[in-house]
Short mmCIF file of C-alpha atoms in Angstrom, two decimals:
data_model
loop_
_atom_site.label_atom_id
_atom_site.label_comp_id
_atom_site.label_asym_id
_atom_site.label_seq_id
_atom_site.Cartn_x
_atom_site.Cartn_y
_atom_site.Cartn_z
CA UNK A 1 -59.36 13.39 21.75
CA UNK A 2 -58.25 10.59 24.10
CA UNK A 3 -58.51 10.60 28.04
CA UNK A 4 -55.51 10.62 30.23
CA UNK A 5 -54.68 8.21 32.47
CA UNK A 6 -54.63 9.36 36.13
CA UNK A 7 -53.84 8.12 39.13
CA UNK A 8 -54.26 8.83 43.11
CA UNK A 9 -52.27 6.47 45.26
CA UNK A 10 -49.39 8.62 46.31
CA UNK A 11 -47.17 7.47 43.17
CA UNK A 12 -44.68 10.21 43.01
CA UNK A 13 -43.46 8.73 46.78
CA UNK A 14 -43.95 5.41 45.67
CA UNK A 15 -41.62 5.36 42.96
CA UNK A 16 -39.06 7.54 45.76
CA UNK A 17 -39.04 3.77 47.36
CA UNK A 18 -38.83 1.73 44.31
CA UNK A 19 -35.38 3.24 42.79
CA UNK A 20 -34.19 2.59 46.23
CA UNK A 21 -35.43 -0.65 46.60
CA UNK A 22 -34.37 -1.65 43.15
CA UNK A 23 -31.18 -0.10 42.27
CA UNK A 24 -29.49 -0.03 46.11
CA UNK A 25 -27.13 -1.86 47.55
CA UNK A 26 -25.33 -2.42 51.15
CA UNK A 27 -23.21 0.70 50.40
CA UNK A 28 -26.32 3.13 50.14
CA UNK A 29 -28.05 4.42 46.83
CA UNK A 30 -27.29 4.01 43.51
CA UNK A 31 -29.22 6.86 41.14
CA UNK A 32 -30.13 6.13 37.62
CA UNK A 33 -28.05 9.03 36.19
CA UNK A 34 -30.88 10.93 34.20
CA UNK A 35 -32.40 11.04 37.48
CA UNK A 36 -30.20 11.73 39.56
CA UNK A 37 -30.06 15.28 40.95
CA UNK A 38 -25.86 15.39 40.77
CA UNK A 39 -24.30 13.05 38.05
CA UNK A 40 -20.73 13.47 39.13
CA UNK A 41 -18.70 14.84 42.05
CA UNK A 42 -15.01 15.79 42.06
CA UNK A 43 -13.09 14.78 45.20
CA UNK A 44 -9.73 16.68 45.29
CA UNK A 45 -6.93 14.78 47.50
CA UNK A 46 -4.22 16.22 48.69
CA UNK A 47 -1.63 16.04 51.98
CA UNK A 48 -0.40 20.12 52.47
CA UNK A 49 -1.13 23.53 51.27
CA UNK A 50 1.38 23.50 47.93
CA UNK A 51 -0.60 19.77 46.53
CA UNK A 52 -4.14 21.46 47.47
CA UNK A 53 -3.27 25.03 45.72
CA UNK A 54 -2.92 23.08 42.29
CA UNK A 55 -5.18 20.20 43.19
CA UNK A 56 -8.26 22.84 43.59
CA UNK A 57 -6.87 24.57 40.57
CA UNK A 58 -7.25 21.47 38.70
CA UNK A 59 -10.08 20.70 40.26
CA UNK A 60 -12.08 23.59 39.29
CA UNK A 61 -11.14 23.57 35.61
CA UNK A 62 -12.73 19.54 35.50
CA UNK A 63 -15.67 21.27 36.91
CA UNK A 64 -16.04 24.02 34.35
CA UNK A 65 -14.89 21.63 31.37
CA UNK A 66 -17.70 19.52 32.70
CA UNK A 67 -20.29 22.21 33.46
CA UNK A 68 -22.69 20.50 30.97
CA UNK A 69 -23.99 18.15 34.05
CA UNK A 70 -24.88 18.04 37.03
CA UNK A 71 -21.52 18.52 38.64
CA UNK A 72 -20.19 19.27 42.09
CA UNK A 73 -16.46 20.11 43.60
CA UNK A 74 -16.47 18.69 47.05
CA UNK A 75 -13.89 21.19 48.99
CA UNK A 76 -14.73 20.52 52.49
CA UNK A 77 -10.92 20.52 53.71
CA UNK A 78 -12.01 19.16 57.47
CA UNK A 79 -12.97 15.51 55.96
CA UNK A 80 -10.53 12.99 53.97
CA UNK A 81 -10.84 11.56 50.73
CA UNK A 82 -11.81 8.05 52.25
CA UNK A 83 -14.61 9.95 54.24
CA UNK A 84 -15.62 11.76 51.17
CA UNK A 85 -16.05 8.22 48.99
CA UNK A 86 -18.00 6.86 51.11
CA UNK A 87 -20.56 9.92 51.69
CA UNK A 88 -21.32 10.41 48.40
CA UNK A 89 -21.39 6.63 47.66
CA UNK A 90 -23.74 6.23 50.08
CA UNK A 91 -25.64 9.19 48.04
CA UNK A 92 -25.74 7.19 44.84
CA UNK A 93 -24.37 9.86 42.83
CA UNK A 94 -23.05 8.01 39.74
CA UNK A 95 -19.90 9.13 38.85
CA UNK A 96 -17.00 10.11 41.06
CA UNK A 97 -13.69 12.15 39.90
CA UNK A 98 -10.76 11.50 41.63
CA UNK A 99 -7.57 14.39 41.29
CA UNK A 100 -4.64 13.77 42.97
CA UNK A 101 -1.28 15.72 41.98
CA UNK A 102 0.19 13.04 40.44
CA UNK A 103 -3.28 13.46 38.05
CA UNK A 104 -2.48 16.91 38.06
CA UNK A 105 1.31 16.69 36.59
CA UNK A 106 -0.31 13.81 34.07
CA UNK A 107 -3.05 15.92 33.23
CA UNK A 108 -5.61 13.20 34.07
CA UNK A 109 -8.26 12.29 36.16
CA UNK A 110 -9.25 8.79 37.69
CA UNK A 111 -13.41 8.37 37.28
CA UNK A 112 -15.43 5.94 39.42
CA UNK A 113 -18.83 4.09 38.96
CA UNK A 114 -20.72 3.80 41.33
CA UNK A 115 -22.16 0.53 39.92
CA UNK A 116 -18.71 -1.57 39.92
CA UNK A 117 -17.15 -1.53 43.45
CA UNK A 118 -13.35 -1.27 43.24
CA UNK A 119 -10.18 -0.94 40.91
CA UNK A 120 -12.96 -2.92 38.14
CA UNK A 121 -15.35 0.45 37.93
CA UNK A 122 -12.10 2.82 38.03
CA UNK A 123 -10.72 4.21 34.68
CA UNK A 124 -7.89 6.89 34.00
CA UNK A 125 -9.37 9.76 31.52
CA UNK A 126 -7.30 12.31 30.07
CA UNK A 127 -8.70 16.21 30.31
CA UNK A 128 -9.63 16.35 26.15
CA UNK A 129 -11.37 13.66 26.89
CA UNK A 130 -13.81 14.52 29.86
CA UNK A 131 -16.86 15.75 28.50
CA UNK A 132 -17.42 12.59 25.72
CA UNK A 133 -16.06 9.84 28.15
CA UNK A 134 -18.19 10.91 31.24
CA UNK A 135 -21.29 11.15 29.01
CA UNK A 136 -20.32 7.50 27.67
CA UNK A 137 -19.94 6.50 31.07
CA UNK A 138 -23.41 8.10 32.22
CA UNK A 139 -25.19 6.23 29.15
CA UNK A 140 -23.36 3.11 29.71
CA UNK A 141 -24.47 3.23 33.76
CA UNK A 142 -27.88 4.07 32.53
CA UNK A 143 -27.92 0.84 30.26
CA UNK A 144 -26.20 -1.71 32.99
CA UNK A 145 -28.43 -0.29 35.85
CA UNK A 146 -31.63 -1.18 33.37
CA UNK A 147 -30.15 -3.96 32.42
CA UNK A 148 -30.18 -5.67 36.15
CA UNK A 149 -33.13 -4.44 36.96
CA UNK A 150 -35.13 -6.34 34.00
CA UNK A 151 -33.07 -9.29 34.57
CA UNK A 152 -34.13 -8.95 38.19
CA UNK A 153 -37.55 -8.79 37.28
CA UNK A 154 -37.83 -11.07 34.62
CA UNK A 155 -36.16 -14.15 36.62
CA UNK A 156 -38.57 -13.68 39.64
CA UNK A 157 -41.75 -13.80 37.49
CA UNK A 158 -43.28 -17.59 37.13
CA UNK A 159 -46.31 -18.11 35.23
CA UNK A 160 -49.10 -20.17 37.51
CA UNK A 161 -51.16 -21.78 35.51
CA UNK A 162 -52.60 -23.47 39.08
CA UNK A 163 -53.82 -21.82 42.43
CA UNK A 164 -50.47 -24.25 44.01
CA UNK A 165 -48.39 -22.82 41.80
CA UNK A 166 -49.57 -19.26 42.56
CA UNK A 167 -48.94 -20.09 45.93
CA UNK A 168 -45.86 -21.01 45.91
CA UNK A 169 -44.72 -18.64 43.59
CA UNK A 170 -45.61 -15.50 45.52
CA UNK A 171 -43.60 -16.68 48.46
CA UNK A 172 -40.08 -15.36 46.43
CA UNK A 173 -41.31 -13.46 43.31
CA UNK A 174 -44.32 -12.97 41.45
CA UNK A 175 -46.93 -14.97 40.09
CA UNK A 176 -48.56 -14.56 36.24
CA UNK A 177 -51.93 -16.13 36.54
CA UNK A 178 -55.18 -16.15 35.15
CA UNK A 179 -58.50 -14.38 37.37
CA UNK A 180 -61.90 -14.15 36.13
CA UNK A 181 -61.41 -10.67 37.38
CA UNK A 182 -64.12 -11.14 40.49
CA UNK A 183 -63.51 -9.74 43.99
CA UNK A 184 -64.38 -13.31 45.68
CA UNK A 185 -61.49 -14.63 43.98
CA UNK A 186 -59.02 -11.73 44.24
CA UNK A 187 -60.38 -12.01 48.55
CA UNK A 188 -59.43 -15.59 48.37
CA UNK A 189 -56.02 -15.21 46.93
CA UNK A 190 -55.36 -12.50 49.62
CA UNK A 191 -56.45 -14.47 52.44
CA UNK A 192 -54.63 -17.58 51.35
CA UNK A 193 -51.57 -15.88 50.51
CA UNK A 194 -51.48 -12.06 51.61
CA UNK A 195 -50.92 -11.65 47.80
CA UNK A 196 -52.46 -8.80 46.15
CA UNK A 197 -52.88 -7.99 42.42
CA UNK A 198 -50.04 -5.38 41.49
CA UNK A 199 -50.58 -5.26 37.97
CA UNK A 200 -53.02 -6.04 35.01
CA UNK A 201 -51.21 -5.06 31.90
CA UNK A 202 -53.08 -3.58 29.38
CA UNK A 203 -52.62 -5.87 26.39
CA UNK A 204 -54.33 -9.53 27.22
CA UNK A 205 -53.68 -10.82 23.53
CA UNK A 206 -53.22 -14.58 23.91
CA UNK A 207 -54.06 -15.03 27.54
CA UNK A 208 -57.50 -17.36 27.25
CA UNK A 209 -57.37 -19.38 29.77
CA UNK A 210 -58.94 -20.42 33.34
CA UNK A 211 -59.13 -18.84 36.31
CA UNK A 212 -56.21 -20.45 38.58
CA UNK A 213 -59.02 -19.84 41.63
CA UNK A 214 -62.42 -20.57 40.30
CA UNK A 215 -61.74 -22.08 37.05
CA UNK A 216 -64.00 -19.97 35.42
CA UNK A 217 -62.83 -19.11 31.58
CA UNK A 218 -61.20 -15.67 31.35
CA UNK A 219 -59.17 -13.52 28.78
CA UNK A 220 -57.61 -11.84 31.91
CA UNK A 221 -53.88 -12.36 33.37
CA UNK A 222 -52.59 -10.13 36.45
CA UNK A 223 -49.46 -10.15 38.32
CA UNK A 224 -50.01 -11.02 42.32
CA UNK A 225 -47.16 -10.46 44.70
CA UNK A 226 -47.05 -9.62 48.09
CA UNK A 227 -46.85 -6.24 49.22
CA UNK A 228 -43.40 -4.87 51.66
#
């Protein structure tokens, strides 16, 4: 029998904040695709009735050959493509299908990540090949957006092994410091540096050391940041 772990702090919002926070950029969001609620959208583009008969026709049999994700045909005929990009880029849905009846006579189909801006995240996919190269692309998305995010992470940690260094440290990332794990010291760090402890990770193997405040000996290293 072991105990769970619970918590009370309004996490399920929290983490609402943090994919945003993480994976956005100036364009909108960008969804990790396991979470995100549609993986890929079709945008059909056409110019009169005859291109957007066999455009939707097309259109619709992507969608069905695809109906193994989360997939949506956009067919509101009152906006444009361009209009269209840029909604659902702004939505962070991760993969974007392009059909155009020159795609149509080819029997292809032009996919876009949302990850790589541009011709760079574009790629031409033939129909036989839909299913396999969009769940490719989905993993390979996955990976990349994981990926930055570590990298992100990792680069902005510094380990303060001295209340300066602490200081300076949480002014542009986070510090990795020592604490004798007593509320006068945790106060102090706060008041010095509106810093708060964000994490204490469960394994401490290796971390004796002294507290970067008090200098009191301690098996205990946290992560202090400030909070936005």
């Amino acid at each position: 029998l072991q105990y769970c772990w619970t918590t009370s702090w309004g996490l399920s919002t929290r983490f609402v904040g943090a994919i945003i926070m993480t994976h956005g950029d100036d364009q909108g969001l960008i969804l990790p695709p396991r979470l995100a609620p549609i993986q890929v959208v079709i945008v059909p583009i056409f110019r009169n009735e005859d291109e957007q008969q066999k455009v939707m026709e097309y259109a619709e049999k992507v969608k069905n050959a695809l109906s193994a994700f989360r997939i949506t045909l956009d067919d509101r005929f009152e906006q444009t493509p361009g209009y269209k990009f840029n909604d659902w880029e702004m939505r962070g849905v991760p993969l974007r299908i392009e059909i155009g009846p020159r795609d149509v006579a080819n029997d292809k189909v032009v996919i876009a990540r949302r990850d790589i801006p541009g011709k760079a995240g574009k790629s031409f996919v033939e129909f036989n090949a839909l299913p396999q190269t969009v769940q490719q692309l989905l993993d390979e998305l996955h990976l990349s957006m994981l990926q930055k995010a570590t990298d992100f992470r990792d680069e902005h940690i510094i380990n303060a092994a001295s209340y300066d260094e602490l200081k300076e440290a949480v002014q542009n990332g986070w510090a990795y410091s020592h604490w004798c794990e007593s509320k006068a010291c945790e106060a102090k760090i706060k008041e010095d540096t509106k810093a708060t402890i964000r994490c204490i990770p469960l394994s401490q193997e290796h971390t004796k050391g002294t507290c970067v405040v008090c200098g009191k000996a301690t098996n205990t290293k946290a992560y202090f940041a400030k909070a936005y």
